[in-house]
Amino acid sequence: MAEKKSNPLSEIVFNVIVPSVILMKFSGEAQLGAVGGLLVALAFPAAFGGYELVRYKKYNFIALLGIVSVLLTGGIGLLELDTKWLAIKEALIPGLIGVVVFGSTFTKFPVVRKLVLNDSVLNLGLINERLKENNNQHLFDRCLTQSNYMFASTFLFSSIMNYILATVIVTSKSGTEAFNEELGRLTLLSYPMIAIPSMVMMMGIFYFVWRQIRRMTQLETAQIFKAQ
């Protein structure tokens, strides 16, 4: 039976839209209040992340960091810490992922190799055979190393942009209605301003690897990819 995958639309709704609306529109004293609004808003991504971990068995570093990020945000708001800690937290999460990706370059299992060289999508047997025939295996390994560096840089980009956005947008004292509204605005803006550019950068990396495979193997696209 094919493995079920999470729905990207559900991820956006539960992790971005619903929390943002609650934080911006229902954090007043006449609604949920600052503390209640923060707790209810963060409950959605926390519950969704927990569901993903259990339902789809996504017990991985990135998924766990996502839940930790939500808990840290709640802690900053509930403990009324300085908003600089929110900016640091926003930068820390993608920064840690970037460090792991960069570090994997020096192991036998670079992250990009695991992501790109998927036997269910690519004809790896034929690709490896052609690489050996053309004596290009070492060049392809170098290509994957370069791609891993580029992949790590996308998280560096996210880390820097997260810090800048959090610093510019969230300026009110934590634990207040204004803080919640700004946090909601940050959540809403971070997706188009950070996630989408990062996604485009990643697509560029995959395109680069595909072009290198074609050049080094002399295979056509139909031969590289398995028929679905």
XYZ file of C-alpha atoms in Angstrom:
228
model
C 0.000 0.000 0.000
C 1.352 3.428 -0.945
C 2.453 5.643 1.949
C -0.002 8.422 2.665
C 1.373 11.928 2.626
C 0.252 15.015 4.478
C -1.796 17.623 2.671
C 0.087 20.907 2.017
C -3.203 22.828 2.195
C -3.871 21.399 5.657
C -0.388 22.441 6.741
C -1.012 26.028 5.657
C -4.458 26.154 7.272
C -3.438 24.705 10.656
C 0.080 26.167 10.870
C -0.449 29.598 9.321
C -3.996 30.799 8.634
C -5.925 29.622 11.722
C -3.255 30.651 14.268
C -2.816 34.037 12.571
C -6.558 34.782 12.584
C -6.908 33.813 16.260
C -3.893 35.889 17.299
C -4.949 38.975 15.344
C -8.739 38.877 15.839
C -9.481 36.971 19.059
C -6.817 38.099 21.529
C -8.780 41.023 22.956
C -10.194 41.000 26.485
C -13.694 40.678 25.019
C -12.683 37.443 23.240
C -10.044 34.960 24.437
C -7.665 37.407 26.050
C -3.933 37.675 25.410
C -2.992 34.436 27.178
C -6.027 32.468 25.989
C -5.590 33.672 22.411
C -1.923 32.673 22.415
C -2.634 29.225 23.854
C -5.516 28.490 21.479
C -3.573 29.750 18.450
C -0.496 27.666 19.244
C -2.629 24.618 20.023
C -3.448 24.228 16.317
C 0.119 23.845 14.950
C 1.132 21.829 18.030
C -1.796 19.423 17.602
C -1.281 19.222 13.839
C 2.439 18.525 14.281
C 1.711 15.816 16.845
C -0.871 14.270 14.524
C 1.659 14.260 11.669
C 4.226 12.521 13.846
C 1.813 9.798 14.932
C -0.302 9.373 11.785
C 2.432 9.479 9.149
C 5.326 8.251 11.302
C 7.365 11.391 10.540
C 9.732 10.960 13.458
C 12.444 13.199 12.079
C 14.599 16.091 13.213
C 12.704 18.775 11.283
C 9.237 17.662 12.449
C 10.357 17.605 16.071
C 11.961 21.035 15.738
C 8.635 22.364 14.471
C 6.873 21.286 17.656
C 9.724 22.623 19.813
C 9.425 25.959 17.977
C 5.723 26.204 18.847
C 6.421 25.389 22.504
C 9.199 27.990 22.682
C 6.912 30.652 21.209
C 4.299 29.829 23.838
C 6.915 29.992 26.574
C 8.142 33.401 25.434
C 4.597 34.773 25.441
C 3.460 33.200 28.715
C 6.644 34.112 30.599
C 6.525 37.619 29.076
C 10.157 37.457 27.985
C 11.821 40.176 25.946
C 10.787 40.017 22.278
C 14.450 39.690 21.276
C 14.147 36.048 22.348
C 11.373 35.559 19.805
C 13.655 36.877 17.057
C 16.457 34.597 18.247
C 14.092 31.619 18.325
C 12.792 32.388 14.835
C 16.356 32.429 13.511
C 17.540 29.460 15.578
C 15.180 26.802 14.182
C 16.096 27.063 10.460
C 19.672 27.794 11.530
C 19.900 24.436 13.334
C 18.450 22.643 10.312
C 21.013 24.371 8.102
C 23.847 23.248 10.409
C 22.628 19.639 10.225
C 22.372 19.799 6.417
C 25.846 21.373 6.154
C 27.310 18.822 8.571
C 25.833 15.947 6.578
C 28.134 16.937 3.701
C 31.033 15.395 5.603
C 29.262 12.085 6.207
C 28.377 9.173 3.936
C 24.776 10.380 3.805
C 24.452 14.013 2.624
C 20.862 15.229 2.942
C 20.610 16.154 -0.751
C 21.671 12.656 -1.790
C 18.828 11.220 0.283
C 16.307 13.723 -1.084
C 17.285 13.638 -4.750
C 18.450 10.070 -5.344
C 15.074 8.456 -4.741
C 14.849 4.988 -6.271
C 11.060 5.264 -6.581
C 11.442 8.330 -8.836
C 14.789 7.928 -10.605
C 16.251 5.030 -12.579
C 19.241 4.895 -10.252
C 20.553 1.646 -11.696
C 20.764 3.080 -15.207
C 22.078 6.432 -13.969
C 24.891 4.835 -11.933
C 25.742 2.532 -14.840
C 26.099 5.475 -17.225
C 28.101 7.497 -14.704
C 30.604 4.634 -14.426
C 30.720 4.107 -18.196
C 31.478 7.818 -18.728
C 33.891 7.895 -15.764
C 31.845 10.686 -14.194
C 31.004 9.200 -10.802
C 33.493 11.461 -8.999
C 32.125 14.519 -10.814
C 28.582 13.614 -9.849
C 29.634 13.156 -6.212
C 31.130 16.642 -6.366
C 27.865 17.933 -7.834
C 25.940 16.463 -4.887
C 28.383 18.054 -2.449
C 27.872 21.464 -4.070
C 24.116 20.916 -3.998
C 24.247 20.100 -0.302
C 26.061 23.379 0.365
C 23.405 25.231 -1.623
C 20.646 23.397 0.253
C 22.180 24.440 3.579
C 22.315 28.040 2.330
C 18.523 28.066 1.855
C 18.157 27.549 5.610
C 20.703 30.296 6.259
C 18.514 32.566 4.135
C 15.429 31.546 6.149
C 17.274 32.101 9.427
C 18.343 35.634 8.499
C 14.933 36.575 7.101
C 13.148 35.141 10.157
C 15.285 37.268 12.455
C 14.741 40.428 10.417
C 10.964 39.940 10.143
C 10.572 39.124 13.842
C 12.651 42.151 14.833
C 10.722 44.525 12.569
C 7.181 43.216 13.135
C 7.057 42.080 16.780
C 7.921 45.102 18.931
C 5.225 45.064 21.645
C 5.681 43.594 25.110
C 5.097 39.838 25.162
C 1.973 38.634 26.929
C -0.135 41.492 25.575
C -2.876 41.710 22.954
C -0.584 43.822 20.748
C 2.126 41.145 20.964
C -0.364 38.495 19.842
C -1.521 40.617 16.909
C 2.065 41.203 15.786
C 2.883 37.519 16.224
C -0.118 36.667 14.043
C 1.070 39.116 11.402
C 4.565 37.596 11.550
C 3.126 34.092 11.100
C 1.034 35.228 8.142
C 3.833 37.122 6.386
C 6.609 34.613 6.989
C 5.045 32.085 4.618
C 5.040 34.153 1.401
C 8.177 36.116 2.299
C 10.330 33.202 3.496
C 8.814 29.803 2.695
C 8.041 30.515 -0.963
C 11.490 31.984 -1.835
C 13.127 29.070 -0.004
C 10.997 26.643 -1.995
C 12.031 28.323 -5.247
C 15.683 28.042 -4.227
C 15.252 24.335 -3.502
C 13.568 23.777 -6.864
C 16.565 25.480 -8.446
C 18.882 23.028 -6.682
C 16.909 20.026 -7.927
C 16.952 21.492 -11.448
C 20.734 21.889 -11.195
C 21.148 18.218 -10.175
C 18.847 17.061 -12.987
C 20.852 19.049 -15.553
C 24.097 17.528 -14.251
C 22.653 14.014 -14.464
C 21.640 14.620 -18.083
C 25.048 16.058 -18.975
C 27.094 13.356 -17.246
C 25.011 10.350 -18.337
C 23.789 11.519 -21.776
C 20.380 10.160 -20.808
C 17.080 11.713 -21.856
C 14.611 12.909 -19.233
C 12.297 9.953 -19.899
C 15.208 7.590 -19.170
C 16.204 9.384 -15.983
C 12.777 9.318 -14.372
C 10.703 6.205 -13.782
C 7.260 6.113 -15.343
C 4.664 6.768 -12.657
